[in-house]
Short mmCIF file of C-alpha atoms and ligand atoms in Angstrom, two decimals:
data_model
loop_
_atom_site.label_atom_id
_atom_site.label_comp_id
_atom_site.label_asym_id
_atom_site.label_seq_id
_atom_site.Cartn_x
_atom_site.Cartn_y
_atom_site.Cartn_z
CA UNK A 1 0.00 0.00 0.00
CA UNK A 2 3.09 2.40 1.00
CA UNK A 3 4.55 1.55 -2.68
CA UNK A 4 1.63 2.39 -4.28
CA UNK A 5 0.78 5.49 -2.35
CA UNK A 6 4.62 6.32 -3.16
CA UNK A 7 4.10 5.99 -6.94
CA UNK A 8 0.66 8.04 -6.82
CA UNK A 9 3.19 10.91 -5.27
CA UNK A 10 5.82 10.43 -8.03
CA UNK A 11 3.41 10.89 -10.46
CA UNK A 12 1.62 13.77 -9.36
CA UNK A 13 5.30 15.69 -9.15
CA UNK A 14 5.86 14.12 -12.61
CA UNK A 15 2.62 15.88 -14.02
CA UNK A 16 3.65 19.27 -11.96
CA UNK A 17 6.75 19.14 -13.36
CA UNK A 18 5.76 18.60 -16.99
CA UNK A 19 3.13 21.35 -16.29
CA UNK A 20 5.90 23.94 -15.50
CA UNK A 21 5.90 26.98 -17.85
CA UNK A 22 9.14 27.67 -19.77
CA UNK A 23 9.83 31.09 -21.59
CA UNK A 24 11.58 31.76 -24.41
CA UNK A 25 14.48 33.36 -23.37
CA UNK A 26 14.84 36.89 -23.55
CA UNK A 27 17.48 38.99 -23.58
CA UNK A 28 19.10 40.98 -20.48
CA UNK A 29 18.71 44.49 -20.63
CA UNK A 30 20.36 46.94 -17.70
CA UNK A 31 17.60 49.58 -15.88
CA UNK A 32 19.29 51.75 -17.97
CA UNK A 33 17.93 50.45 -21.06
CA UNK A 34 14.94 48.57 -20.20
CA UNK A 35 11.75 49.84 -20.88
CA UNK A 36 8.49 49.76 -19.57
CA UNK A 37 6.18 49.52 -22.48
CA UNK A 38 2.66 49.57 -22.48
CA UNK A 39 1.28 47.92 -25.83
CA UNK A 40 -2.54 48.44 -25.87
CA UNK A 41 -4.62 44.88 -28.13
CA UNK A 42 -1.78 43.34 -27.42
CA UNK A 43 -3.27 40.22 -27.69
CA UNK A 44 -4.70 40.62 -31.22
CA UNK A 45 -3.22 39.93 -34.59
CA UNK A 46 -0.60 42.65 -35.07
CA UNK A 47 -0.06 43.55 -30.99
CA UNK A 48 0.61 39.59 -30.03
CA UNK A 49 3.64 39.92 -32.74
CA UNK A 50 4.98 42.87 -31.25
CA UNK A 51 4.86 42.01 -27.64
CA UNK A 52 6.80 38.99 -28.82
CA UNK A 53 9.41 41.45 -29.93
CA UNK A 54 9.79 43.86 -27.50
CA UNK A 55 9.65 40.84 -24.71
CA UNK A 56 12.86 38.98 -26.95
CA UNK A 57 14.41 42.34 -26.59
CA UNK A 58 14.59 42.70 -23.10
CA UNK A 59 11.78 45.09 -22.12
CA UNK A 60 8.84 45.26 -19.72
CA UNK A 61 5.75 44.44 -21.29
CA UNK A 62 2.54 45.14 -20.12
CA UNK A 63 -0.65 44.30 -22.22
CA UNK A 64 -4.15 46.21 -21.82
CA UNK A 65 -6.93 44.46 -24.00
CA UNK A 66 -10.53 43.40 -23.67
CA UNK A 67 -11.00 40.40 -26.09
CA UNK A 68 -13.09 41.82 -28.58
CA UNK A 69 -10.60 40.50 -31.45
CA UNK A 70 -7.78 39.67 -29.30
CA UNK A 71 -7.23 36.40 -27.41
CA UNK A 72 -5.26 35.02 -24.70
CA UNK A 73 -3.51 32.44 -26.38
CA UNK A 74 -1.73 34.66 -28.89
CA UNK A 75 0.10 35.99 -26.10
CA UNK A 76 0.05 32.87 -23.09
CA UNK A 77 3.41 31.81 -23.71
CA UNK A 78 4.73 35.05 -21.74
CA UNK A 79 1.92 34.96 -18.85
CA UNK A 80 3.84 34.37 -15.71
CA UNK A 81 7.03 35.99 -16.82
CA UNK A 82 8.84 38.72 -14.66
CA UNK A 83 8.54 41.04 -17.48
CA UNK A 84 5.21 40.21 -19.00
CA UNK A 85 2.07 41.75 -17.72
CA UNK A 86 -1.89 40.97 -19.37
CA UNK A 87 -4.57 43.80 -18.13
CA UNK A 88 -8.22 42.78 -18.96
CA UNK A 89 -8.92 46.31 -19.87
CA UNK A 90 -10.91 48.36 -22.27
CA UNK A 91 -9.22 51.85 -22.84
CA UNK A 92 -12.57 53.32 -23.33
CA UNK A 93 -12.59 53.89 -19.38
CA UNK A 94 -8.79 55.53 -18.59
CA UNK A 95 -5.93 53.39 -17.69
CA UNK A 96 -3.17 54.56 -15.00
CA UNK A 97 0.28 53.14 -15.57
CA UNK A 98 3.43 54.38 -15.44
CA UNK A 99 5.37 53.55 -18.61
CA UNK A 100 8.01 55.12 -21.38
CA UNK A 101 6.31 54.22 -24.60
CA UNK A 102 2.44 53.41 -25.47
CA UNK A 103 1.91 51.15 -29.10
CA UNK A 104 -1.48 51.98 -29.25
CA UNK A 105 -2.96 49.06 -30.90
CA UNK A 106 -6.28 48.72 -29.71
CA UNK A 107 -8.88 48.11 -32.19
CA UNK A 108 -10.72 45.87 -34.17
CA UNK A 109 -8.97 46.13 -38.45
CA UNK A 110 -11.26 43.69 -40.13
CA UNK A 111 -14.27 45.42 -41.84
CA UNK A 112 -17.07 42.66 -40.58
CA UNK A 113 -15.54 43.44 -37.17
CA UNK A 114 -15.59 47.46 -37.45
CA UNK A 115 -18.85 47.03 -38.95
CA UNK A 116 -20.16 44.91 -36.43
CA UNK A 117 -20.36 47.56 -33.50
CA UNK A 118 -20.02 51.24 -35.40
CA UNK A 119 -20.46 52.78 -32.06
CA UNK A 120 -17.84 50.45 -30.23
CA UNK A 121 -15.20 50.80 -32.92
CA UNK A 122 -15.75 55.19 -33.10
CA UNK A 123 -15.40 54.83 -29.18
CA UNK A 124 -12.15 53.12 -29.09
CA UNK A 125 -10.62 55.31 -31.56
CA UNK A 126 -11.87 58.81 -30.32
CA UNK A 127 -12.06 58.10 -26.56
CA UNK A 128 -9.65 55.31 -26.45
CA UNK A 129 -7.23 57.77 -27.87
CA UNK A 130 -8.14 60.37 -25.94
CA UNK A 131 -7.35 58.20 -22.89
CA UNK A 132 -3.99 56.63 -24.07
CA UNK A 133 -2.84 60.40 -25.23
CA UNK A 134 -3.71 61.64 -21.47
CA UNK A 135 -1.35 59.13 -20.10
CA UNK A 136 1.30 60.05 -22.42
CA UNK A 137 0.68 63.17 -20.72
CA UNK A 138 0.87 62.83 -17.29
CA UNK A 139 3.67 60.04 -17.54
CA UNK A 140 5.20 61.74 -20.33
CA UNK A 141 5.80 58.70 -22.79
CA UNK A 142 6.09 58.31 -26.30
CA UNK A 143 2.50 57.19 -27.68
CA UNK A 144 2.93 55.64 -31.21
CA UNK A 145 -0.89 55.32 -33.13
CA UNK A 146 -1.67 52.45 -35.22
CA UNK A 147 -3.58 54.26 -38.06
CA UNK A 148 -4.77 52.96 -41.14
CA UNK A 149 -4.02 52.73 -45.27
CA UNK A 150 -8.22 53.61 -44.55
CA UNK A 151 -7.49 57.03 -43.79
CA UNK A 152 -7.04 57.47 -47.88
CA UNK A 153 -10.23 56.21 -48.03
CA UNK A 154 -11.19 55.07 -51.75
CA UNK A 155 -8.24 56.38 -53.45
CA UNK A 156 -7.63 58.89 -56.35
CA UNK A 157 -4.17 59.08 -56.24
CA UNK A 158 -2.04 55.67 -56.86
CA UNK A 159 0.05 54.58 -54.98
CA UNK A 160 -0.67 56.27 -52.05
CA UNK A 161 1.67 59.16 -50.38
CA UNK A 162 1.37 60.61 -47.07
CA UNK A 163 0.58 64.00 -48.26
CA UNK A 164 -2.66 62.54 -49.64
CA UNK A 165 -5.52 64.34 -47.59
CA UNK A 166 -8.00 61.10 -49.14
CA UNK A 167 -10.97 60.51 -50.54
CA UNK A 168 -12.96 59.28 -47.94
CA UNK A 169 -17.29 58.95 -47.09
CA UNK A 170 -18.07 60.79 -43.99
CA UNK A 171 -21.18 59.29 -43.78
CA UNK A 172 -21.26 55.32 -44.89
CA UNK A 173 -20.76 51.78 -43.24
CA UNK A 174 -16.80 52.85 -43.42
CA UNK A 175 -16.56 55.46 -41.61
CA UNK A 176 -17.13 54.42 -38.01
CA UNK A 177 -13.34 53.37 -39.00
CA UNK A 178 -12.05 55.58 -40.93
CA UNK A 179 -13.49 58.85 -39.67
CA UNK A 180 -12.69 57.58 -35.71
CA UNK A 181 -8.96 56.81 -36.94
CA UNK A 182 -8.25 60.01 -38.70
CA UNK A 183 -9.70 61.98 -35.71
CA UNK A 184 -7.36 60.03 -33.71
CA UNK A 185 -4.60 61.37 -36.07
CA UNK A 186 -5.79 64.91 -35.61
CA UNK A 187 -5.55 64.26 -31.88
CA UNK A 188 -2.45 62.87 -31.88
CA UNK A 189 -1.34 66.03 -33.69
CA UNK A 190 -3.34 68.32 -31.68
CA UNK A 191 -1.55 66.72 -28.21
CA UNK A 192 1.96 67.41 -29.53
CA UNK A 193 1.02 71.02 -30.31
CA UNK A 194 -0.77 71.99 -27.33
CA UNK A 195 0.59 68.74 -24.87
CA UNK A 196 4.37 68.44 -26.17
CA UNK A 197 4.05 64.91 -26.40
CA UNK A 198 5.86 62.26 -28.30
CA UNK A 199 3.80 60.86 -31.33
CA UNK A 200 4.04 58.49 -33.95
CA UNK A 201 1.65 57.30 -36.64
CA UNK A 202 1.76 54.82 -38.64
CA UNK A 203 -0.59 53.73 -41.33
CA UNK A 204 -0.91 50.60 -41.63
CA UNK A 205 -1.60 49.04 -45.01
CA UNK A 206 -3.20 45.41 -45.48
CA UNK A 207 -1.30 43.21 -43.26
CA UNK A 208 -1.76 39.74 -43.00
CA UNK A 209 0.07 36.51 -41.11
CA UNK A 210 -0.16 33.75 -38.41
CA UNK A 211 -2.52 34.46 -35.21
CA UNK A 212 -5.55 35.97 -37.42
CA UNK A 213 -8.23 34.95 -36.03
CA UNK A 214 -10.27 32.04 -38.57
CA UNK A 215 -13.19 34.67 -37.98
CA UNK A 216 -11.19 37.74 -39.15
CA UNK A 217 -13.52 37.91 -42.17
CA UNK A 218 -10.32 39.89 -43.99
CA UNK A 219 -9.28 38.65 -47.67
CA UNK A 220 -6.21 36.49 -46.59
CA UNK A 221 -7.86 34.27 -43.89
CA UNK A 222 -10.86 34.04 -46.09
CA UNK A 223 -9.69 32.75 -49.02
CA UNK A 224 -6.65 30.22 -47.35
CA UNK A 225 -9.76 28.63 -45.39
CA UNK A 226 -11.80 28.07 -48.42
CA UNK A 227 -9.00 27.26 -50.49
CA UNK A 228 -7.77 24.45 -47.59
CA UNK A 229 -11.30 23.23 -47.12
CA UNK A 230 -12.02 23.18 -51.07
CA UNK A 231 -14.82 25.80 -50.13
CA UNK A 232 -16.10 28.56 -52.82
CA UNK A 233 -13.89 31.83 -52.83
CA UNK A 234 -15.82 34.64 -52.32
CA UNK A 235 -14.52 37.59 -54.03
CA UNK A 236 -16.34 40.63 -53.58
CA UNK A 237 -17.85 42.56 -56.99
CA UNK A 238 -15.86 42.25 -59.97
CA UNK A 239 -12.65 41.29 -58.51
CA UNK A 240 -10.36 43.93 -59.86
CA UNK A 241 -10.05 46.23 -57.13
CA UNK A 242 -6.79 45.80 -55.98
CA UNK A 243 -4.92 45.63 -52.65
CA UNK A 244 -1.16 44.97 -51.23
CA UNK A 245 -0.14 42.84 -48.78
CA UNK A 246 2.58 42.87 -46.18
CA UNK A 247 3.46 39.67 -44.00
CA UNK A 248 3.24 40.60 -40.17
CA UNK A 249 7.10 40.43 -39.22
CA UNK A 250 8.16 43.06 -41.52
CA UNK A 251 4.94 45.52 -39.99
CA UNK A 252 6.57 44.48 -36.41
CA UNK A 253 10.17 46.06 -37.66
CA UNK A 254 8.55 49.18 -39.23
CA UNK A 255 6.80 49.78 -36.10
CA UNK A 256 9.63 49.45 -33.56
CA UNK A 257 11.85 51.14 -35.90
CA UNK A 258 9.11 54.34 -36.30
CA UNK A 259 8.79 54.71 -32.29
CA UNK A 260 12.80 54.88 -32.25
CA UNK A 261 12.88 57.31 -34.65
CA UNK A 262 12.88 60.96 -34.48
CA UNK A 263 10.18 61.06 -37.32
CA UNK A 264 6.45 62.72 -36.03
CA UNK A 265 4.23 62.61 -39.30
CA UNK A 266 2.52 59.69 -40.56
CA UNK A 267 4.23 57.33 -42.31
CA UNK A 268 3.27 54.47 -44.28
CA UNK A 269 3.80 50.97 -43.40
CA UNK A 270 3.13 48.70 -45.78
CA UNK A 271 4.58 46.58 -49.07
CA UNK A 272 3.88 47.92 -52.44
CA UNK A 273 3.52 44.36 -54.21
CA UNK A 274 -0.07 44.81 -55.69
CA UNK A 275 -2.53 42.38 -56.99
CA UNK A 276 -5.85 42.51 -58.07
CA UNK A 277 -8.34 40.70 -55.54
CA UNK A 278 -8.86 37.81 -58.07
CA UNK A 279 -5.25 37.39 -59.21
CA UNK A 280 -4.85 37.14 -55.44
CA UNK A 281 -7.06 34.13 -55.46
CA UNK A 282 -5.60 32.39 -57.84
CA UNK A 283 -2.29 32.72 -56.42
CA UNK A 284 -3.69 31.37 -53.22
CA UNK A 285 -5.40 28.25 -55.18
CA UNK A 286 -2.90 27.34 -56.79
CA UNK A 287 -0.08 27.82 -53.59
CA UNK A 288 -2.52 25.55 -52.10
CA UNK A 289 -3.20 23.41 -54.98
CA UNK A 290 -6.81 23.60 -53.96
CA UNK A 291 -9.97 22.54 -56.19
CA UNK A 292 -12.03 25.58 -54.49
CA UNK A 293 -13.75 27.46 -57.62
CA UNK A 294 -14.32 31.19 -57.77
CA UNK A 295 -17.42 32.83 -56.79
CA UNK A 296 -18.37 36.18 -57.26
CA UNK A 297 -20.50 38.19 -54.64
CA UNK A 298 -22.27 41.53 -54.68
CA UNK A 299 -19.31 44.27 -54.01
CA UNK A 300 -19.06 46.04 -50.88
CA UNK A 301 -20.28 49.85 -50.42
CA UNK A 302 -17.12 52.25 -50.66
CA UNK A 303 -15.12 49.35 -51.09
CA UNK A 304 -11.68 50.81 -51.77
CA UNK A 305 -10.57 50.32 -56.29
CA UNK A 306 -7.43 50.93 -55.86
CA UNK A 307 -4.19 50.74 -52.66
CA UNK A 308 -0.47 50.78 -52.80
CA UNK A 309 1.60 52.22 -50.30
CA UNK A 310 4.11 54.87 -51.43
CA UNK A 311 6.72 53.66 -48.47
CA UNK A 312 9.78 56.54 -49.86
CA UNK A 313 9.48 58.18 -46.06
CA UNK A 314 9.98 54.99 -44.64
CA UNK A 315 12.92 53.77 -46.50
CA UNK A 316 14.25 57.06 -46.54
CA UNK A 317 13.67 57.98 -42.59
CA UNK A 318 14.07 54.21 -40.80
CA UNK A 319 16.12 52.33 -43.86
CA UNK A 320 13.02 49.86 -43.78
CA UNK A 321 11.55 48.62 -45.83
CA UNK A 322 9.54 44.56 -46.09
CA UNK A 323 11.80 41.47 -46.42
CA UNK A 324 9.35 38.96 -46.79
CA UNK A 325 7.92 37.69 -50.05
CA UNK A 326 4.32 36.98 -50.97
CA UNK A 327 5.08 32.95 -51.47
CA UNK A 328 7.21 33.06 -48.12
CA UNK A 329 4.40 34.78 -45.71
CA UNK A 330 1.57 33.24 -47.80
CA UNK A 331 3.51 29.97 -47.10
CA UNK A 332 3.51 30.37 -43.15
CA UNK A 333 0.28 31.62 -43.28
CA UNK A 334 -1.06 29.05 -44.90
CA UNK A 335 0.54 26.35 -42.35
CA UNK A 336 -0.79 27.64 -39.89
CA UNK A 337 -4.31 27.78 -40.97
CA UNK A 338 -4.09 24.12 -42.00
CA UNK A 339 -2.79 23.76 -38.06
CA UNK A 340 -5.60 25.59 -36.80
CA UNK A 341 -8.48 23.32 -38.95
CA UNK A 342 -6.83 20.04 -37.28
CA UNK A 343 -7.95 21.23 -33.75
CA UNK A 344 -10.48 19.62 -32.67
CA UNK A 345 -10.05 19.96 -28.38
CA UNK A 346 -8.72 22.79 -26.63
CA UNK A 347 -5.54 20.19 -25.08
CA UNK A 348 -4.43 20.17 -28.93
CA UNK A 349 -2.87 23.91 -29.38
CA UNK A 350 -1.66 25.55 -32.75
CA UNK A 351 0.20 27.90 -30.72
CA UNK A 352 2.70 29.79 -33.34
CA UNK A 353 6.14 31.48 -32.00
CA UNK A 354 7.80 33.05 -35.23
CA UNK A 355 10.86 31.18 -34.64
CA UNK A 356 13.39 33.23 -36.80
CA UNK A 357 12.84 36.24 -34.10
CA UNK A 358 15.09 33.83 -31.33
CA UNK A 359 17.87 33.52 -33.59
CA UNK A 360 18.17 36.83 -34.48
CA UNK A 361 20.22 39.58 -32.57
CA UNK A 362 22.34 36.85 -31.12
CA UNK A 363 19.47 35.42 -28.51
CA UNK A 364 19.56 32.34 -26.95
CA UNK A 365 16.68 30.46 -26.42
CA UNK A 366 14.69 27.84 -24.67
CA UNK A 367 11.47 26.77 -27.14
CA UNK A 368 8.28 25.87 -24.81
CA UNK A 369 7.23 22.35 -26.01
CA UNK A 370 3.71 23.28 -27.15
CA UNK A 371 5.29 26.14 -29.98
CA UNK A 372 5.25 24.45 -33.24
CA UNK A 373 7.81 25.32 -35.79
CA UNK A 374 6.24 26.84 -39.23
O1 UDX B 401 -13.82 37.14 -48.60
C1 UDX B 401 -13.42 38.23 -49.04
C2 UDX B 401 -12.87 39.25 -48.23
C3 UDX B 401 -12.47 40.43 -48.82
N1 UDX B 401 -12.56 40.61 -50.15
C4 UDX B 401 -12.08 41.85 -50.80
O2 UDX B 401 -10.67 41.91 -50.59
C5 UDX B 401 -10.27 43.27 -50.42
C6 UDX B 401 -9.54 43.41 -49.10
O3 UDX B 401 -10.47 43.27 -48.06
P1 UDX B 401 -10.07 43.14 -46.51
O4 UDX B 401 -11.34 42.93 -45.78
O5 UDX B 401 -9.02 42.10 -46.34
O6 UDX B 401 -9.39 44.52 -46.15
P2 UDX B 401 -9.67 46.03 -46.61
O7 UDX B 401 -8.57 46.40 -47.55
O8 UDX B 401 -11.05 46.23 -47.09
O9 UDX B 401 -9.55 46.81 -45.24
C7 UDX B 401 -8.36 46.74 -44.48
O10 UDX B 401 -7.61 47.84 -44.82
C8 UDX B 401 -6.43 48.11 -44.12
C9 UDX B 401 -6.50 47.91 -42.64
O11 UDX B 401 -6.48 49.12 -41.93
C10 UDX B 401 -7.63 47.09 -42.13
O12 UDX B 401 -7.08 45.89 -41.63
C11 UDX B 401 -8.74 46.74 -43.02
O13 UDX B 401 -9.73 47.67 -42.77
C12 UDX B 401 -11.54 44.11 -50.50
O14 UDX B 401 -11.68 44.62 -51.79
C13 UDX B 401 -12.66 43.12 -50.21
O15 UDX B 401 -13.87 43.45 -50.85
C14 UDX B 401 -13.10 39.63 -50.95
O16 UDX B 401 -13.19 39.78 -52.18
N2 UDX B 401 -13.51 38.48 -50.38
#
């Protein structure tokens, strides 16, 4: 009875044991260098990829999001690290921290999510910002705004500069997005005149990679889940409105690099290779090598014709500009979708660590066994 007792205890530390977390390892940074970073959805699409980032480089991280779009898991493998903090919060209602520079990320990007609460999405822009640039304020921090290739609205002028004021409907299912972000801008603008705060903006142009959600409702998810599952792909109207695409890890480098810098206007982020939305479906078809067929649905109102990024200030200002290919992200993207539609229980994960990030910049690392390579 003692031996068996015994073995019941052995096994219970066995299953503690293999329950431990482990981190990837992060680099050491002194006080001096360390930040404290606030990095608002940080647990959505674009803000998980960053937090894994800043984290690798050394700095405290602390994450404000309500769930909307975000979710925990894009950012679990950090929860319980000395660095790493999560803050069920929605910036709506004010936020006191004391930090040195705000990514303010928070917001739902996809259209059907925008869409989906108008008033939500004009709330987190306006008041959200409002919030985030008062505690630039009284902390004085750097804030850096995620804005939006949207702000052109449907473009007349190809590809698209910064200097472009836009062409965009005041009044239309759009612009509880696009209206909300550009006053953000102007607020952002208005607190460095009046405030003397750090800003940044950056506008983001279609951006697309691992950890979007198979809800997103955006083009890329869409059609590599219909492709996968040999499902119709739904292009919207004609098909010949174009868009460009940027894979996630070169929007992560832009951003970090745009903070650091001394540069306060907008700038672009984005990659200028353009395709028309049903050349883009093809591509992904054939990638895939899927028998999904084509199918054509009514077009969206004020759907956008035409968007390139112009990215000259960027390569000019922070010597950036994307690395990664269309075949290369559409590659990893793809993977992990086809990860994601073999989960069938929540004990089988599709967690996904971007794996070239821990052997870069010299770091050393420890993997956590649930991270699968893609
Ligand atoms: O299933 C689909 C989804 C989308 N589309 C089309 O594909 C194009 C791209 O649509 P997405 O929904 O991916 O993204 P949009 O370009 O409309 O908006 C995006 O712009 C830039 C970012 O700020 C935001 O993430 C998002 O608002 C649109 O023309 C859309 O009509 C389809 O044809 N089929």
């Amino acid at each position: 009875q003692q031996e068996e007792r015994i073995q019941a205890l052995e096994k219970r530390i066995k299953d503690l044991e293999d329950r431990q977390q482990t981190f990837p390892e992060v680099k050491y940074l002194t006080y001096k260098d360390r930040k404290r970073i606030l990095v608002t959805g940080g647990a959505g699409f674009v803000g998980s990829h960053l937090v894994d980032r800043l984290m690798l480089e050394g700095h405290e991280v602390i994450v404000a999001d309500n769930f909307f779009t975000g979710r925990k898991r894009n950012i679990e493998h950090w929860i319980g690290h000395e660095n790493f903090e999560l803050v069920h919060h929605d910036i709506v209602t004010p936020l006191f921290l004391e930090v040195d520079q705000i990514y303010h990320l928070a917001s739902p990007a996809s259209p059907p999510h925008y869409m989906y609460n108008p008033v939500k999405t004009i709330k987190v822009n306006s008041i959200g910002t409002i919030n985030m640039l008062g505690l630039a304020r009284r902390v004085r921090a750097r804030l850096l705004f995620s804005s939006t290739s949207e702000v052109y609205g449907d473009p007349e002028v190809h590809p698209q500069t910064e200097s472009y004021f836009g062409n965009v409907n005041p009044f239309g299912p759009r612009s509880c997005y696009d209206e909300s972000k550009r006053v953000a801008e102007a607020m952002c603008y208005a607190y460095a005149q009046q405030e003397g705060i750090s800003i940044r903006i950056a506008r983001i142009f279609n951006t697309y990679g691992p950890r979007m959600h198979m809800n997103d409702g955006r083009v890329v998810s869409n059609f590599v889940l219909q492709a996968l599952q040999n499902e119709p792909i739904t292009i919207y109207g004609n098909g010949q409105q174009t868009r460009s695409f940027q894979y996630v890890s070169d929007l992560v480098d832009g951003l970090i690099a745009l903070m650091n810098s001394n540069y306060s206007k907008p700038m672009n982020l984005g990659n200028p290779d353009e395709y028309t939305i049903e050349q883009f479906a093809t591509k992904i078809k054939d990638i895939i090598g899927s028998k999904a067929t084509l199918e054509y649905k009514d077009a969206l109102v004020d759907d956008p014709k035409q968007r390139r990024p112009d990215i000259t200030l960027a390569k000019t200002w922070l010597n950036w500009s994307p690395k990664v290919t269309i075949a290369e992200g559409l590659n990893k993207t793809i993977e992990y979708f086809r990860n994601e539609l073999l989960v069938h229980h929540h004990s089988e994960r599709n967690l996904f660590f971007p794996k070239e990030w821990l052997h870069s910049s010299g770091i050393k690392t420890t993997i956590p066994k649930d991270h699968k390579e893609l």
